[in-house]
Short mmCIF file of the C-alpha atoms (twelve columns), coordinates in Angstrom:
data_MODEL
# 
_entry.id   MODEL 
# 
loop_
_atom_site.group_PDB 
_atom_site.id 
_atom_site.type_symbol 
_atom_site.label_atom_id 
_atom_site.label_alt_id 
_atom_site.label_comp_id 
_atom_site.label_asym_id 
_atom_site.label_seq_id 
_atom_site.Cartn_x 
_atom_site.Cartn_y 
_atom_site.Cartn_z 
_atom_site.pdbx_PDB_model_num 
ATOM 1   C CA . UNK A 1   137.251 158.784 95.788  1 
ATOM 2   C CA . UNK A 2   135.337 157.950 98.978  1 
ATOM 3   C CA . UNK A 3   137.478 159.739 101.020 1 
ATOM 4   C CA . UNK A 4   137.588 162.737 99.386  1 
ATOM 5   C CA . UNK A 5   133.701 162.462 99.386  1 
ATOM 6   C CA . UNK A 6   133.916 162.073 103.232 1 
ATOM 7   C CA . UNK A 7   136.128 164.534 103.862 1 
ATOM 8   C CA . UNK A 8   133.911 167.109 102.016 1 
ATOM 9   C CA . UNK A 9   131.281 166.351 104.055 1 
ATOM 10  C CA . UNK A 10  132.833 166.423 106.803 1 
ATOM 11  C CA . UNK A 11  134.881 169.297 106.163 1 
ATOM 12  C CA . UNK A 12  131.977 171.839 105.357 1 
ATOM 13  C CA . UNK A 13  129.638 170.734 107.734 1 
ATOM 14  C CA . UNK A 14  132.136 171.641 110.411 1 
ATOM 15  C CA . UNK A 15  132.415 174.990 108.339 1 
ATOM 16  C CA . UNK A 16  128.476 175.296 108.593 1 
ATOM 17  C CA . UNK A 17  128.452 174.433 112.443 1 
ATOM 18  C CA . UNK A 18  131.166 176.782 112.618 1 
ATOM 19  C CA . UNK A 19  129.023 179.504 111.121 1 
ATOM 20  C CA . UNK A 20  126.403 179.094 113.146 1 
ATOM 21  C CA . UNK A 21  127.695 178.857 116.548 1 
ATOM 22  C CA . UNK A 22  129.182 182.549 115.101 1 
ATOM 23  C CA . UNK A 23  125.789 183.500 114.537 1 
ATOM 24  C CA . UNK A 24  125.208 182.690 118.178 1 
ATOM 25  C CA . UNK A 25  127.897 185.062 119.337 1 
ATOM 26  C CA . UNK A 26  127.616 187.835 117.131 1 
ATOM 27  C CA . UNK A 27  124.039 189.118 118.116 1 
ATOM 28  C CA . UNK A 28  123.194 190.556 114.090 1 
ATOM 29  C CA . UNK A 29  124.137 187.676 112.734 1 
ATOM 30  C CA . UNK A 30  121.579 185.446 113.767 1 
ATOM 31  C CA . UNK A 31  119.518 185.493 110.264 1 
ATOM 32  C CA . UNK A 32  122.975 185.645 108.247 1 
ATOM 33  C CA . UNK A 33  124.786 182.320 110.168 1 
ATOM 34  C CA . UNK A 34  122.185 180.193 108.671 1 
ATOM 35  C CA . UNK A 35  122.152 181.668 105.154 1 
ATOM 36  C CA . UNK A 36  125.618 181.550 104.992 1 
ATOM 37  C CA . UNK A 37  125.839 177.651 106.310 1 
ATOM 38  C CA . UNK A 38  122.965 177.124 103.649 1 
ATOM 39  C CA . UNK A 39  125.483 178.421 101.242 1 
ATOM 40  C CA . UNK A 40  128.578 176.177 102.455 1 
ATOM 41  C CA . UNK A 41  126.793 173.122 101.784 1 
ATOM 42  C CA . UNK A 42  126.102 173.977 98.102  1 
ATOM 43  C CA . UNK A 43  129.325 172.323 97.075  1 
ATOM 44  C CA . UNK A 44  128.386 168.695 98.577  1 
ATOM 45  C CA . UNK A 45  124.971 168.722 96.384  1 
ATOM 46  C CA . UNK A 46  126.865 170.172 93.455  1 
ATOM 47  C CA . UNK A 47  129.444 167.548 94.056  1 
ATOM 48  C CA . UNK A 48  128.099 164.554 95.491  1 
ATOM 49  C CA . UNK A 49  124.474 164.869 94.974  1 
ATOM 50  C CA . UNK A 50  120.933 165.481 97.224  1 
ATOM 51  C CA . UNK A 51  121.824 162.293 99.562  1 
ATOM 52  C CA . UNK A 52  125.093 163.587 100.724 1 
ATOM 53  C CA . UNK A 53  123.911 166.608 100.898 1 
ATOM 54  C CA . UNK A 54  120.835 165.551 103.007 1 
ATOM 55  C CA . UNK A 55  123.011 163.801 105.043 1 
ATOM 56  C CA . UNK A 56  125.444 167.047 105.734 1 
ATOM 57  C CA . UNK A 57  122.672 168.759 106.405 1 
ATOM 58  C CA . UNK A 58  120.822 166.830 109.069 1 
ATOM 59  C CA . UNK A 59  124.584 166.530 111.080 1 
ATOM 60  C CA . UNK A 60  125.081 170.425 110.393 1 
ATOM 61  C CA . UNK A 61  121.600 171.038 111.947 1 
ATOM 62  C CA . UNK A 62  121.985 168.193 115.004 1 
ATOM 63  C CA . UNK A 63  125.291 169.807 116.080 1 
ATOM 64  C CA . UNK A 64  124.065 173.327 115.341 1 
ATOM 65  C CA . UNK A 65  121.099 172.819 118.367 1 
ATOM 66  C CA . UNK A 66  123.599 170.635 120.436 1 
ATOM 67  C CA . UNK A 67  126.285 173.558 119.814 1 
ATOM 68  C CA . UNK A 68  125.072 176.650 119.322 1 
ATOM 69  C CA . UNK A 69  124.870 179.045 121.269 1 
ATOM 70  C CA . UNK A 70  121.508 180.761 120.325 1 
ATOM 71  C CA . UNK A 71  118.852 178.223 119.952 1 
ATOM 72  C CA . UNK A 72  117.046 180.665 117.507 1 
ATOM 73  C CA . UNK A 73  120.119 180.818 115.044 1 
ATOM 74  C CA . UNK A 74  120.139 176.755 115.305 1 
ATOM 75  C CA . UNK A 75  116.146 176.258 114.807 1 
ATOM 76  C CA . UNK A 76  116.372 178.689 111.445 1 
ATOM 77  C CA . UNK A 77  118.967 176.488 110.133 1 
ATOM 78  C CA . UNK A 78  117.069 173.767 111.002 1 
ATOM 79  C CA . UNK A 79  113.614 174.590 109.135 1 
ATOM 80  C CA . UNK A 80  115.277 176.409 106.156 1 
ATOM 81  C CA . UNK A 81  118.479 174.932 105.822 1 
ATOM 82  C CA . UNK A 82  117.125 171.887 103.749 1 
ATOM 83  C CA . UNK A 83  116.350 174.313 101.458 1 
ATOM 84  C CA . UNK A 84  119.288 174.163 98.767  1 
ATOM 85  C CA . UNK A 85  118.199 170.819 98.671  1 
ATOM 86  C CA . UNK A 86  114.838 171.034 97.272  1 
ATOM 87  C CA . UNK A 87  115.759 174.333 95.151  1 
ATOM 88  C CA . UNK A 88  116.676 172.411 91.938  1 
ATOM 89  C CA . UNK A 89  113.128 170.734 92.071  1 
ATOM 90  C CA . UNK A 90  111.475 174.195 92.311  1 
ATOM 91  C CA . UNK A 91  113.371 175.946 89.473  1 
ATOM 92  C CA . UNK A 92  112.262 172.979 87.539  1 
ATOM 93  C CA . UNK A 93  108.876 174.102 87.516  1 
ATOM 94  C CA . UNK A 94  107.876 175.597 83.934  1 
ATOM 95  C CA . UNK A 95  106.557 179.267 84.439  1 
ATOM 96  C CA . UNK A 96  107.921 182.269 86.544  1 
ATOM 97  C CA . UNK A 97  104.921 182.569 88.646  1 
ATOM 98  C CA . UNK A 98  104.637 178.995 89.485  1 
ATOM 99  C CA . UNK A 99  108.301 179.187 90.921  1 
ATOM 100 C CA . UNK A 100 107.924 182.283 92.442  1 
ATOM 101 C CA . UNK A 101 104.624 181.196 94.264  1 
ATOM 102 C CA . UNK A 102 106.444 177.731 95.081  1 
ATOM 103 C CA . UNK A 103 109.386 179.549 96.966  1 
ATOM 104 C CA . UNK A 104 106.805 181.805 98.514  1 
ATOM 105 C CA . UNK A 105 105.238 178.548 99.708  1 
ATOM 106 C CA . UNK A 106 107.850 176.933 101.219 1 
ATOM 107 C CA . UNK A 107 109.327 180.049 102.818 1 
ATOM 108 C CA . UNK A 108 105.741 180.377 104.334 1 
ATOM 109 C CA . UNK A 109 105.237 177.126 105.879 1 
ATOM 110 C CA . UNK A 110 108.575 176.983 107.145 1 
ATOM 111 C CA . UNK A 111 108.711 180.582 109.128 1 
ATOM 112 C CA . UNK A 112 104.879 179.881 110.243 1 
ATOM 113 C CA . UNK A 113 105.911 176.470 111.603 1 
ATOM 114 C CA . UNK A 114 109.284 177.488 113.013 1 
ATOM 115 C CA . UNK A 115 107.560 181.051 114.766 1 
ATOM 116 C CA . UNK A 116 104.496 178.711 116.173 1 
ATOM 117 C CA . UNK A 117 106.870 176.049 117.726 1 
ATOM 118 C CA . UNK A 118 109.173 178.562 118.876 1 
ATOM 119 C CA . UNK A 119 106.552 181.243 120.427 1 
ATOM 120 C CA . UNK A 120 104.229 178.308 121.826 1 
ATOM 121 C CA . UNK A 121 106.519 175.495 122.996 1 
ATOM 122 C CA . UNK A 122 109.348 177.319 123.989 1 
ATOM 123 C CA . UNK A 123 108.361 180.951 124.628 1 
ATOM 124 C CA . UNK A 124 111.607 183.111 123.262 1 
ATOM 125 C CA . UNK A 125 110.099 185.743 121.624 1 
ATOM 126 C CA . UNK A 126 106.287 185.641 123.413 1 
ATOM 127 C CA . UNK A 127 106.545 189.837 122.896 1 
ATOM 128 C CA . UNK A 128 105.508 188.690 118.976 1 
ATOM 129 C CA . UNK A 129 102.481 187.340 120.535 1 
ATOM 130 C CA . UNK A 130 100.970 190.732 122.225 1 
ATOM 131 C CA . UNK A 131 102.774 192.634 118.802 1 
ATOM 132 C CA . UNK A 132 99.221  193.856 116.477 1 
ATOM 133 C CA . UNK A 133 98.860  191.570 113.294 1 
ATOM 134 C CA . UNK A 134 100.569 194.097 111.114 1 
ATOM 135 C CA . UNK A 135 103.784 194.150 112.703 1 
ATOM 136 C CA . UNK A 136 103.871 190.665 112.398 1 
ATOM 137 C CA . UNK A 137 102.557 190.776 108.561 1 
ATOM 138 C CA . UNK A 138 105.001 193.057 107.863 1 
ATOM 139 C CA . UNK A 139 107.659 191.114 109.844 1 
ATOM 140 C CA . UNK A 140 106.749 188.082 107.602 1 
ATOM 141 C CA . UNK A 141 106.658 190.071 104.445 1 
ATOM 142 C CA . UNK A 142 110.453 191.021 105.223 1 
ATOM 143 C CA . UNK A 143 111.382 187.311 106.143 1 
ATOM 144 C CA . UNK A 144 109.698 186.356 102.186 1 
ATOM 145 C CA . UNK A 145 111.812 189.482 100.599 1 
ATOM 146 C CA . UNK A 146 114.808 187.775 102.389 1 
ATOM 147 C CA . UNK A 147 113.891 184.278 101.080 1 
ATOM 148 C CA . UNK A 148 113.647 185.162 97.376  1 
ATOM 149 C CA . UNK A 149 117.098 187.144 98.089  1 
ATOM 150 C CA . UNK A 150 118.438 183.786 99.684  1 
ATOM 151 C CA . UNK A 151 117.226 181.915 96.712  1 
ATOM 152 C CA . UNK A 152 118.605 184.338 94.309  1 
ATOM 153 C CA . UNK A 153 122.190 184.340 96.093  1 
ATOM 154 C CA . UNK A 154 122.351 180.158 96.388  1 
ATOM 155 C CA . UNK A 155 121.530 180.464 92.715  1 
ATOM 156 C CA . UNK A 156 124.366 183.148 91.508  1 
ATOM 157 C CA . UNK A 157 126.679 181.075 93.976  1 
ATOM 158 C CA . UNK A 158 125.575 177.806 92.167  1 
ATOM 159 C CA . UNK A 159 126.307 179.144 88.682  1 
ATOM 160 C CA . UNK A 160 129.885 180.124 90.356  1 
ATOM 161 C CA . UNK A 161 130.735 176.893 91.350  1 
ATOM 162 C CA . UNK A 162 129.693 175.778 87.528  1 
ATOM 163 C CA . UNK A 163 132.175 177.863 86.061  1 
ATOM 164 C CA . UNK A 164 134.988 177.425 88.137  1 
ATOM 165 C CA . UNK A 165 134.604 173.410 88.100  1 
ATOM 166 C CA . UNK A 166 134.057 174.216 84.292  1 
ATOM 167 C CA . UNK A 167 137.267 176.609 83.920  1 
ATOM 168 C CA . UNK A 168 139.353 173.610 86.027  1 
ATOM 169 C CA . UNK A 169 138.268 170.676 83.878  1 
ATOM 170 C CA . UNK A 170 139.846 172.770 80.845  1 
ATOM 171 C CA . UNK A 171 143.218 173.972 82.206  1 
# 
């Protein structure tokens, strides 16, 4: 049973690098290559739990900035693809709002953090600097209506993998 757990890992983490050294090439896809290796890992914490999952996704993100081509496709994996991880915790939480505002939180932080290292330290996209505020309010009002649609689509795809592990248990 170890093996198998391994090779799960190991398997879909290559998938996830895979995805986003894709989002490197193809220039449109460099929002949808991390969503999408956000969304290959759900089967590891499904399967094996938040540890293994943690685990796949710290290798996913250290080969994604060794690999990838687009060092912007590699750092949003890295500050929003631990995300899955913590999303059990937040739908926890017992009212709408509180969720809601929670996700809203996190998305926040992580794009403020992620846009300050990346337009200070490294200066890729220094043309958001000299943008006026409400471009860039509006730009991160888009990035939070993309969030809550991430966290809606790793939810639907959770459910999925529920009911097909449910309809193969009782064949």
């Amino acid at each position: 049973m170890r093996a198998r757990s391994l090779s799960l890992c190991g398997l879909l983490t290559a998938l996830a690098v895979t995805l986003l050294c894709l989002g490197g090439v193809i220039p449109a896809a460099m929002l949808c290559a991390p969503i999408l290796a956000m969304a290959v890992l759900l089967p590891v914490l499904e399967e094996l739990g938040p540890k293994a999952a943690g685990t796949a996704y710290a290798a996913a993100a250290i080969l994604g900035l060794l690999l990838v081509p687009d060092r912007e496709t590699a750092l949003v994996y890295l500050f929003f693809g631990w995300y899955p991880i913590l999303r059990p915790k937040i739908a926890a939480l017992p009212s709408l709002p509180m969720r809601v505002l929670a996700r809203l939180a996190v998305c926040n932080a992580a794009a403020l953090l992620l846009y300050g290292l990346v337009l200070r330290l490294m200066g890729l996209t220094a043309d958001l600097l000299e943008a006026a505020w409400y471009f860039n309010a509006a730009l991160l009002a888009m990035g939070n209506v993309v969030f809550l649609l991430t966290d809606a689509t790793l939810t639907r795809l959770t459910a999925l993998w529920h009911w097909k592990l449910k309809k193969r248990l009782y064949r």
